[in-house]
C-alpha positions as YAML, in Angstrom:
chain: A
units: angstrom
residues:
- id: 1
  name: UNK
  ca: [30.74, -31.89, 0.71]
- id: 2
  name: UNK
  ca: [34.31, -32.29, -0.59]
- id: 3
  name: UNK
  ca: [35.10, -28.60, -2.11]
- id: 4
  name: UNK
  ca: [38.38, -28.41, -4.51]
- id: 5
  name: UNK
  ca: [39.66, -24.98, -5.07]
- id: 6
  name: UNK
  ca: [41.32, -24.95, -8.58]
- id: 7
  name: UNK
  ca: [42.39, -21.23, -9.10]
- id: 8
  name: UNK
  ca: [42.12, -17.81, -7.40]
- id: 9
  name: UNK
  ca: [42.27, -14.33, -9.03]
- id: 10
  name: UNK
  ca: [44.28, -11.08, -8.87]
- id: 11
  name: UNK
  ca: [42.58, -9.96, -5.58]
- id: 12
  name: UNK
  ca: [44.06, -9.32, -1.87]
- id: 13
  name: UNK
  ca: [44.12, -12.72, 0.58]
- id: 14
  name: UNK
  ca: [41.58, -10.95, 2.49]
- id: 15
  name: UNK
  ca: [39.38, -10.33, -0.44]
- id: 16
  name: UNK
  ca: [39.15, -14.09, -1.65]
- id: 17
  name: UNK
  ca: [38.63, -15.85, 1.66]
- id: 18
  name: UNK
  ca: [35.70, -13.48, 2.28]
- id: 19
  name: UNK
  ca: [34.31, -15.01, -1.23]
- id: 20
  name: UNK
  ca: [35.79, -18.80, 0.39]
- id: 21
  name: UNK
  ca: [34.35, -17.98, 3.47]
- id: 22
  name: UNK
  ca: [30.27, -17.76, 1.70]
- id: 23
  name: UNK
  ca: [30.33, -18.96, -1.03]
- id: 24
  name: UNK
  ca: [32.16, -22.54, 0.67]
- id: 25
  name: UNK
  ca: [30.12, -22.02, 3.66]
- id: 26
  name: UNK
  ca: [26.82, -22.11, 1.20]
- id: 27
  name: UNK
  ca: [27.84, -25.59, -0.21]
- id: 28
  name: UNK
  ca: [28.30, -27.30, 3.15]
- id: 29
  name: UNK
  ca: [25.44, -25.72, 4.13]
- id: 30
  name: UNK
  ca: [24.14, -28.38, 1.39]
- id: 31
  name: UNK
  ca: [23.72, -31.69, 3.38]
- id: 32
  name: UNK
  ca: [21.43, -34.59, 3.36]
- id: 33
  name: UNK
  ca: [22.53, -36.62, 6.48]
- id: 34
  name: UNK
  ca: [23.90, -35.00, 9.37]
- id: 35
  name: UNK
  ca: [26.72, -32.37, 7.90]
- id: 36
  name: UNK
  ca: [27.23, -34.51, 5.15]
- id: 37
  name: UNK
  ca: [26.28, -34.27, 1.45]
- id: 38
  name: UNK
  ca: [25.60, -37.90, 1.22]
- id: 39
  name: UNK
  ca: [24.27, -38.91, -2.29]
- id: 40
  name: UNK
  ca: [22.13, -42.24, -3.31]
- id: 41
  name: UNK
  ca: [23.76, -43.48, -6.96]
- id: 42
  name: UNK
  ca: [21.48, -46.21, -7.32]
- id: 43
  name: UNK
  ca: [21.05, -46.21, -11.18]
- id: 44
  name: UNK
  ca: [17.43, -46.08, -11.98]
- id: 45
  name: UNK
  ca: [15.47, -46.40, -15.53]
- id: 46
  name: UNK
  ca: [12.44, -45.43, -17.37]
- id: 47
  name: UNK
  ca: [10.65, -46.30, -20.54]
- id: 48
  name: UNK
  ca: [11.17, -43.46, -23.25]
- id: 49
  name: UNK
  ca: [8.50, -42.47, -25.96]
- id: 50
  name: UNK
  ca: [9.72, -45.26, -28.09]
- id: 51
  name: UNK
  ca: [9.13, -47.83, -25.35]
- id: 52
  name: UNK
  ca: [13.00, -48.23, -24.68]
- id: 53
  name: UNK
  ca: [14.39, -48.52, -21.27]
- id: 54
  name: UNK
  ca: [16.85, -46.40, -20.70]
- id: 55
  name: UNK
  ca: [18.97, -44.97, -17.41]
- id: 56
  name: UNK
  ca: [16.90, -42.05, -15.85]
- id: 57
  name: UNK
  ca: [17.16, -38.93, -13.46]
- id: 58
  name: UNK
  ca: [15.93, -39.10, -9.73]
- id: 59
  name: UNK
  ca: [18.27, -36.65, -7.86]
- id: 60
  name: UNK
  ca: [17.04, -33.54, -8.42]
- id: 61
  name: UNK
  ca: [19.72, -30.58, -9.27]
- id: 62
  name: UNK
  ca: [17.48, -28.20, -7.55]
- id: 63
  name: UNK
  ca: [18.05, -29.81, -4.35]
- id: 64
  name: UNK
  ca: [21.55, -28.28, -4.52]
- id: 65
  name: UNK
  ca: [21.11, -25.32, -6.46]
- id: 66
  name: UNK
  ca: [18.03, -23.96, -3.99]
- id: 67
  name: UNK
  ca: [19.46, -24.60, -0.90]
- id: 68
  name: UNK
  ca: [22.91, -23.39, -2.17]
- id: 69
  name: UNK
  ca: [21.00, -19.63, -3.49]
- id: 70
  name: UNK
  ca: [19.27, -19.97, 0.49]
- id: 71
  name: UNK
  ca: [21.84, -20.48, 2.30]
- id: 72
  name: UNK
  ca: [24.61, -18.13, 0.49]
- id: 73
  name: UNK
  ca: [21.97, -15.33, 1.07]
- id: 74
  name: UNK
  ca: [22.33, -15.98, 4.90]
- id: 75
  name: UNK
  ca: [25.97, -14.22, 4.78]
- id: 76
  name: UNK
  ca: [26.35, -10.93, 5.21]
- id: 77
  name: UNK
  ca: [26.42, -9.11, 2.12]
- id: 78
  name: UNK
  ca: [25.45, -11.64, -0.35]
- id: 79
  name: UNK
  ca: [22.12, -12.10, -2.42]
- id: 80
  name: UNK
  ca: [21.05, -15.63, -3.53]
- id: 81
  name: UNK
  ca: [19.61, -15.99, -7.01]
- id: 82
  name: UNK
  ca: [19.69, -12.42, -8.68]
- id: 83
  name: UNK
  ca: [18.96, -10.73, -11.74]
- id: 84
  name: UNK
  ca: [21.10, -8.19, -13.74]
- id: 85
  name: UNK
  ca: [21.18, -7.16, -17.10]
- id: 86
  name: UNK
  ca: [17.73, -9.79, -17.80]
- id: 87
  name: UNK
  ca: [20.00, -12.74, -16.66]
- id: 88
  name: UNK
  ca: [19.60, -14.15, -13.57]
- id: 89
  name: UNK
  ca: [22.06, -16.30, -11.58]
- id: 90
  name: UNK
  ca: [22.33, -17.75, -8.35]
- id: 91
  name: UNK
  ca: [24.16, -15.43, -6.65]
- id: 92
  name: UNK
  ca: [25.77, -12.06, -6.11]
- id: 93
  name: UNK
  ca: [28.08, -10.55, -3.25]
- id: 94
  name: UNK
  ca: [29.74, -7.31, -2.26]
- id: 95
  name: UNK
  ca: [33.07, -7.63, -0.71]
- id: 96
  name: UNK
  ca: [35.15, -4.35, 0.33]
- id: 97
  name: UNK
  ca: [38.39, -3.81, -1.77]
- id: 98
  name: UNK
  ca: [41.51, -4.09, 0.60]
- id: 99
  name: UNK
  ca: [45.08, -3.98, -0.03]
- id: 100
  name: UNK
  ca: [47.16, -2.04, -2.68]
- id: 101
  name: UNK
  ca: [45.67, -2.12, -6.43]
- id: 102
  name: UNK
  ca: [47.43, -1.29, -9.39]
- id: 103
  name: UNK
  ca: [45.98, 0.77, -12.79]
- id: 104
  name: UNK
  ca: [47.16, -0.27, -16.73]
- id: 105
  name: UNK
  ca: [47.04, 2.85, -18.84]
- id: 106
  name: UNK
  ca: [44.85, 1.90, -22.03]
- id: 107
  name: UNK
  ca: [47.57, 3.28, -24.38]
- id: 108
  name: UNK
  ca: [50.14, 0.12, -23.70]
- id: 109
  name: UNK
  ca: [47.82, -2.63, -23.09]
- id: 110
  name: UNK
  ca: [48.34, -4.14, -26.06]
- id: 111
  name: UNK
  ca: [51.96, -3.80, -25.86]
- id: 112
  name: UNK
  ca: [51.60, -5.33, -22.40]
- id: 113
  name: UNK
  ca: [49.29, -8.29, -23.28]
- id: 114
  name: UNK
  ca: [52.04, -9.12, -25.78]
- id: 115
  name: UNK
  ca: [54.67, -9.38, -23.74]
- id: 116
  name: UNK
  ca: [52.89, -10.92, -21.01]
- id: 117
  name: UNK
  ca: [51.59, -14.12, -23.85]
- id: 118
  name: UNK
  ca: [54.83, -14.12, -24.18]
- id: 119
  name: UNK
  ca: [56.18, -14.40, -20.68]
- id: 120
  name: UNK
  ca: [53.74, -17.05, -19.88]
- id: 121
  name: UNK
  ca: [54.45, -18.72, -23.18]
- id: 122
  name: UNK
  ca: [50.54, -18.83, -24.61]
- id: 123
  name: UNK
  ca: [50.20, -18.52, -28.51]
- id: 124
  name: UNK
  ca: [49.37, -15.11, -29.33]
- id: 125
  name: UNK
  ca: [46.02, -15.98, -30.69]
- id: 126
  name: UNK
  ca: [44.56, -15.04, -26.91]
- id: 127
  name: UNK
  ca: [45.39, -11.66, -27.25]
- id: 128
  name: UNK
  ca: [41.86, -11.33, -27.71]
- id: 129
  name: UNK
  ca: [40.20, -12.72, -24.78]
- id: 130
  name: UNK
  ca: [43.21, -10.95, -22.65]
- id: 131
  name: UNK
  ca: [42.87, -8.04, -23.70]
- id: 132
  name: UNK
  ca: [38.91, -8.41, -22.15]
- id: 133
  name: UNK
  ca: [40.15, -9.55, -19.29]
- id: 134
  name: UNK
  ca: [43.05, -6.85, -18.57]
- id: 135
  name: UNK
  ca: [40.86, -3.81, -19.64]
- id: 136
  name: UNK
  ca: [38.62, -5.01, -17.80]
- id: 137
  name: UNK
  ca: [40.49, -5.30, -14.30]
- id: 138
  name: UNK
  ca: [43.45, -2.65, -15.36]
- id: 139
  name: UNK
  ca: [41.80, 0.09, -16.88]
- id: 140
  name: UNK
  ca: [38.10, 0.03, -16.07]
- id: 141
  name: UNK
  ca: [38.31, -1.11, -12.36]
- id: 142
  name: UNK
  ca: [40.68, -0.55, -9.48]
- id: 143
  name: UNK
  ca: [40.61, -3.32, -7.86]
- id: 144
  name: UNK
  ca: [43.27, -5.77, -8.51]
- id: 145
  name: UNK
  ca: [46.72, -6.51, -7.71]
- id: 146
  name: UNK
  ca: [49.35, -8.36, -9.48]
- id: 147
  name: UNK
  ca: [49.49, -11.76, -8.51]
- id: 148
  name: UNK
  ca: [50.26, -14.27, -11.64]
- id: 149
  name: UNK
  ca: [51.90, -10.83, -14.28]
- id: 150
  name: UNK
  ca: [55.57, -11.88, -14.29]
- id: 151
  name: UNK
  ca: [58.28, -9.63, -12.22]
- id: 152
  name: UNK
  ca: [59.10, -8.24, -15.48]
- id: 153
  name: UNK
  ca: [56.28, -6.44, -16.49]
- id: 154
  name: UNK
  ca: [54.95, -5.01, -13.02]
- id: 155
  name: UNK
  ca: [56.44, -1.47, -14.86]
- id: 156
  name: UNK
  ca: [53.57, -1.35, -16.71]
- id: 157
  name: UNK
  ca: [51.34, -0.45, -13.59]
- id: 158
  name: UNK
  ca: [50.84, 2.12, -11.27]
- id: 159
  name: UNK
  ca: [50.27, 1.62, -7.77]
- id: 160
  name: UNK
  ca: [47.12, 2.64, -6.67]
- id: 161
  name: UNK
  ca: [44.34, 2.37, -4.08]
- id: 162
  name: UNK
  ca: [40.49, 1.93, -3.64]
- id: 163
  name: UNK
  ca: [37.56, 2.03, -0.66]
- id: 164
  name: UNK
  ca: [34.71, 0.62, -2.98]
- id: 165
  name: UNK
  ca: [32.89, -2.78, -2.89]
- id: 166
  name: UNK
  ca: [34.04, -5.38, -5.32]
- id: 167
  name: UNK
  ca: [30.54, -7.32, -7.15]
- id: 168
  name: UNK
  ca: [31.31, -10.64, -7.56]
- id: 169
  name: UNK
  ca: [28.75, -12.78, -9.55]
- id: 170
  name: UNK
  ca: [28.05, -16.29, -8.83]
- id: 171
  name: UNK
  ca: [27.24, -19.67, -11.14]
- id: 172
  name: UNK
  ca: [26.48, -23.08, -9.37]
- id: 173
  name: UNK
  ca: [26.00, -25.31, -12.44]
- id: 174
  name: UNK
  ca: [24.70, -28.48, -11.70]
- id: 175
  name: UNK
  ca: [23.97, -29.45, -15.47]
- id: 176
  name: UNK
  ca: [25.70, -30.64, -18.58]
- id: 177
  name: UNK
  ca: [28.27, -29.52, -20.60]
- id: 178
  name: UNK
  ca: [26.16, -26.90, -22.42]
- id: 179
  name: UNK
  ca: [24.72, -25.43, -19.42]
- id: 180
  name: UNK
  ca: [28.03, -25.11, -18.09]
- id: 181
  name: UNK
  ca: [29.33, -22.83, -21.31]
- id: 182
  name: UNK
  ca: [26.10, -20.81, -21.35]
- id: 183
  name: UNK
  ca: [26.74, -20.07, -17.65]
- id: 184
  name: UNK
  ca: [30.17, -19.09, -18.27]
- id: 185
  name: UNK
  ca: [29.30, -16.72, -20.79]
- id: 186
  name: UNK
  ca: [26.68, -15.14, -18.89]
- id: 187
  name: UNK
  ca: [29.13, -14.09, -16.19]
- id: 188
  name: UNK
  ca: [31.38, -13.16, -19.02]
- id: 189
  name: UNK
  ca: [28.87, -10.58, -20.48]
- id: 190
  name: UNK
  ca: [27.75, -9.14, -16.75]
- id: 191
  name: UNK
  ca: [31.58, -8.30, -16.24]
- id: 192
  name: UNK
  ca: [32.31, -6.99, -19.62]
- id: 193
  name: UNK
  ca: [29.20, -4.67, -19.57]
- id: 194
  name: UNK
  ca: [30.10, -3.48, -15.97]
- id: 195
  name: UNK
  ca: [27.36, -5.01, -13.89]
- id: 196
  name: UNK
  ca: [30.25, -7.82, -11.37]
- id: 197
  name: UNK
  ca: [33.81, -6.91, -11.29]
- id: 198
  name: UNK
  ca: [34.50, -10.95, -10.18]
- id: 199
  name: UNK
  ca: [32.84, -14.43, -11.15]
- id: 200
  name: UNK
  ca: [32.43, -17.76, -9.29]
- id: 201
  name: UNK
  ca: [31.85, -20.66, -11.47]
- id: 202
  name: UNK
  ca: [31.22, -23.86, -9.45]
- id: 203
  name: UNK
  ca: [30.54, -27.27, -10.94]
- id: 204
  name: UNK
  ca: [31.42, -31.39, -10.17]
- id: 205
  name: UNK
  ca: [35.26, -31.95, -9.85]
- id: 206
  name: UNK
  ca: [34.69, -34.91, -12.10]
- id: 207
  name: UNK
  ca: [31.88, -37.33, -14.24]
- id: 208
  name: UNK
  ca: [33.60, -40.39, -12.47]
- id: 209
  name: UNK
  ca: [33.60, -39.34, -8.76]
- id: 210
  name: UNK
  ca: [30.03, -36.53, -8.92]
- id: 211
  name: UNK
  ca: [28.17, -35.75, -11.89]
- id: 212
  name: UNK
  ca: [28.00, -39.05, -13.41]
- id: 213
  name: UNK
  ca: [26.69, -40.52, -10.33]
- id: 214
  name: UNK
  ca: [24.35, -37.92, -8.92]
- id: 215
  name: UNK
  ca: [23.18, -38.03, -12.30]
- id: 216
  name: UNK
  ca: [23.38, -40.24, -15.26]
- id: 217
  name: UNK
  ca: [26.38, -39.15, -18.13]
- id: 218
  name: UNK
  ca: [23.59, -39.17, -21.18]
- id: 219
  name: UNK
  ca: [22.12, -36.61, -19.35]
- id: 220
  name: UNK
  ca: [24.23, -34.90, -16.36]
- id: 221
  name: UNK
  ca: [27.61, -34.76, -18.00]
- id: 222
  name: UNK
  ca: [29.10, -31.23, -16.57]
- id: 223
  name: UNK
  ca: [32.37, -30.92, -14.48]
- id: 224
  name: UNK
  ca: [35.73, -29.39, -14.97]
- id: 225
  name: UNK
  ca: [37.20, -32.61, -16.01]
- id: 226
  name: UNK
  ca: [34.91, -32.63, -19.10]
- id: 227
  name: UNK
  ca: [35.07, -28.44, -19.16]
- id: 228
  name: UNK
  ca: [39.24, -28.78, -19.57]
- id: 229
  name: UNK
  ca: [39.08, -31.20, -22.33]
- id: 230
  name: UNK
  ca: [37.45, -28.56, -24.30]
- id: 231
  name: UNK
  ca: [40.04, -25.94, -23.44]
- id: 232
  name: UNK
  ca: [36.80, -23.53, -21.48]
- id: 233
  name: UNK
  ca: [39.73, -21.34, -20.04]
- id: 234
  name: UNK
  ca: [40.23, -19.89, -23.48]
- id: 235
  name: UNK
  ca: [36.53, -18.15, -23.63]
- id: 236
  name: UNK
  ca: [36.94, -17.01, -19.76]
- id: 237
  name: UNK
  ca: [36.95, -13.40, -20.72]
- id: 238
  name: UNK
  ca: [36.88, -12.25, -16.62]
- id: 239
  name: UNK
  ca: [38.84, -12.66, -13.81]
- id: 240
  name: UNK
  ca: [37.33, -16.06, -12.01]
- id: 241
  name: UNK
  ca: [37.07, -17.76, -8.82]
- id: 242
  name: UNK
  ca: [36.44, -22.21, -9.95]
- id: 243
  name: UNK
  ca: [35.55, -24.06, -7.03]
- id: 244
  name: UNK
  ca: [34.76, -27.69, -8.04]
- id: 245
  name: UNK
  ca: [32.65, -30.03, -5.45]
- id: 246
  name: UNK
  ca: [31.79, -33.39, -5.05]
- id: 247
  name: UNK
  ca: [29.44, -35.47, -2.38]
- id: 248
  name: UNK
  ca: [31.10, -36.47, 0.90]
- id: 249
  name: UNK
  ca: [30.18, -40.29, 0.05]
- id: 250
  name: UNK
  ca: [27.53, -42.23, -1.43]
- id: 251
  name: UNK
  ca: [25.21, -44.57, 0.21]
- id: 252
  name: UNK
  ca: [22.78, -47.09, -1.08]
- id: 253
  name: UNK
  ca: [20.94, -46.58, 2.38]
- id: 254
  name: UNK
  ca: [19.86, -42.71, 2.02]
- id: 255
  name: UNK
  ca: [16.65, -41.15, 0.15]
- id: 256
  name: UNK
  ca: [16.74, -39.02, -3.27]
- id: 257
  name: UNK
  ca: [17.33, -35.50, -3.53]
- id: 258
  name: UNK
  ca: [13.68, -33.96, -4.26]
- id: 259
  name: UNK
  ca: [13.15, -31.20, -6.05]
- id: 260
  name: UNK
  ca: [11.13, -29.97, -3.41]
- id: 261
  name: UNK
  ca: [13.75, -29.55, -0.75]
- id: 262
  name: UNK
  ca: [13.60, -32.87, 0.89]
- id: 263
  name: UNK
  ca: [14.52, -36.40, 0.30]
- id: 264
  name: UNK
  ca: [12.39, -38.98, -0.79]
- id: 265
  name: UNK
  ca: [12.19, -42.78, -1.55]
- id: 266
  name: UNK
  ca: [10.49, -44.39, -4.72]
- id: 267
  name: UNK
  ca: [6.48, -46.01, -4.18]
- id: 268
  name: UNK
  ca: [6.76, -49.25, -5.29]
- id: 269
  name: UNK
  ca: [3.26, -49.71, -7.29]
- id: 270
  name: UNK
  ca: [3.78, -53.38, -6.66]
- id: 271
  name: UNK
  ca: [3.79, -54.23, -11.11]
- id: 272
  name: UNK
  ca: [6.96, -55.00, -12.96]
- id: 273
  name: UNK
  ca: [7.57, -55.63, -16.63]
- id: 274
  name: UNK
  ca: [9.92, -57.10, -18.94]
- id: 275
  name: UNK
  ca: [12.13, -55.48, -21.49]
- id: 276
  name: UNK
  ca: [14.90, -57.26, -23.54]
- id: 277
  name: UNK
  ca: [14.57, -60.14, -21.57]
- id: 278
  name: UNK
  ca: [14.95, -57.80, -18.41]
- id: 279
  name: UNK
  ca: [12.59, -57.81, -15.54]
- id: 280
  name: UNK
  ca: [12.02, -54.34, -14.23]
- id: 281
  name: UNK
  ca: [9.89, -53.77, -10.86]
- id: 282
  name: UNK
  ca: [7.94, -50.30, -11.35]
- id: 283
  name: UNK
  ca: [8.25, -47.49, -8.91]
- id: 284
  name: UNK
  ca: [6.61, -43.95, -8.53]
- id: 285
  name: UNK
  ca: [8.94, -41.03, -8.54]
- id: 286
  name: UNK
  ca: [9.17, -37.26, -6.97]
- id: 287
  name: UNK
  ca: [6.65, -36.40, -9.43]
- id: 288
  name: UNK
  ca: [4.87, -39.55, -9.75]
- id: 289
  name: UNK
  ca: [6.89, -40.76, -13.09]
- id: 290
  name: UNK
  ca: [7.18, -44.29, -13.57]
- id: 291
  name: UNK
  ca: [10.59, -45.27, -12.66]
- id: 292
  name: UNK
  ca: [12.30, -48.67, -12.92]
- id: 293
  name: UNK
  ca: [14.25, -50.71, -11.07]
- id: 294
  name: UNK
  ca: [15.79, -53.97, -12.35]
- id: 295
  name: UNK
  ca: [14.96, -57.06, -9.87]
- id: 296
  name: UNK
  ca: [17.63, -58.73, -8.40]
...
């Protein structure tokens, strides 16, 4: 699997390649031939209730997001699918605090998250969300340092240290758009409530290069490509870890990703049928849905 890193957080070196370290290791871990995440992006169809043919799904997401919650569990200190708070997501680590930390007294955050929209020239309508996201790590928690607050400002803080374990909360979202926001502000509400100090949001690098082939765009259309057109790092109210992925190739030549766990390969029922002047030979799916394939 090809793994793109696109920011890190406020947290010691040591800290964040512990978090590389699983959470990375649990995606590899996600392979379909030898130790590669090799992906068949054959486009397939199916008739919908109004007798239309249109393109259909055949990779299952829950090939990726099961083995992913199985195989991040198999690291010390780290929990595959969990629930907190009624909302369960795939995954949740402790990792021990190291390095020096630094404290925000409450009474000048808002004069610091002023000059600090300021400093990193953002429009002052963010105040909001960083406010969220500095109580949050500053005042509430003890576990941060001051990577990415300008030179200037580092008065503000006082040095400071810490021996606990830092939660960090995982998302591995597989879906569209939507799913991707909702997933977002789940980890959102489990760090402003108290219950993970840290979130990992993973999803495709791109629709062109992932999603859109693992699954078809109308219905798989989730990646950060698509997330950054909609400006998503404005409602990121936490500090958070995005790791972006994509297959290692794809291959004509390879079974589909079953929902089951394994691969499989359509049952040709031996029937075909024409639409729009289309010939379509018909094929059994993972769960025995008519699927179609257009004949050469």
């Amino acid at each position: 699997m090809i793994i793109n890193r696109r920011n890190t957080v406020s947290l010691n070196t040591g800290v964040v390649n512990k978090v590389y370290t699983a959470v990375e290791g649990a995606l590899q871990g996600i392979t379909t031939s030898g130790e590669e995440f090799v992906v068949n992006d054959t486009t397939w169809f199916a008739r919908n209730r109004k007798g239309s043919v249109t393109s259909c799904v055949v990779n299952s997401a829950q090939y990726m997001s099961k083995k992913f919650q199985y195989n991040l569990a198999s690291y010390n200190g780290w929990k595959g699918e969990t629930r907190l708070d009624r909302q369960n997501f795939d995954g949740f680590g402790l990792v021990q605090a190291e390095g020096a930390v630094y404290t925000l007294d409450e009474k000048v955050i808002v004069e610091f998250i002023k000059k600090y929209l300021l400093a990193i020239n953002q429009p002052e309508y963010l105040i909001s969300k960083y406010f969220s996201v500095f109580y949050g790590m500053y005042v509430k928690r003890n576990f941060f340092n001051l990577n990415g607050v300008p030179d200037e400002l580092h008065g503000y803080f006082t040095n400071s240290s810490s021996s606990e374990s830092i939660r960090i909360g995982v998302e591995f979202e597989t879906g569209n758009i939507g799913s991707s926001f909702r997933a977002l502000m789940k980890l959102n509400n489990l760090f402003l409530k108290g219950f993970i100090d840290v979130g990992v949001f993973i999803t495709s690098n791109d629709k062109e290069n992932c999603s859109a082939r693992i699954w078809p765009s109308s219905n798989r259309n989730g990646s950060f490509a698509e997330l950054e057109n909609r400006n998503f790092r404005d409602n990121v109210h936490l500090p958070l870890i995005e790791i972006g992925f994509s297959p290692d190739r794809f291959s004509n030549n390879i079974g589909y990703l079953s929902e089951r766990g394994g691969l499989y390969l359509p049952l040709a029922t031996g029937s075909s049928i024409v639409h729009k002047s289309i010939n379509y030979k018909v094929y059994l799916g993972d769960n025995n849905d008519e699927i179609l394939l257009p004949e050469n």
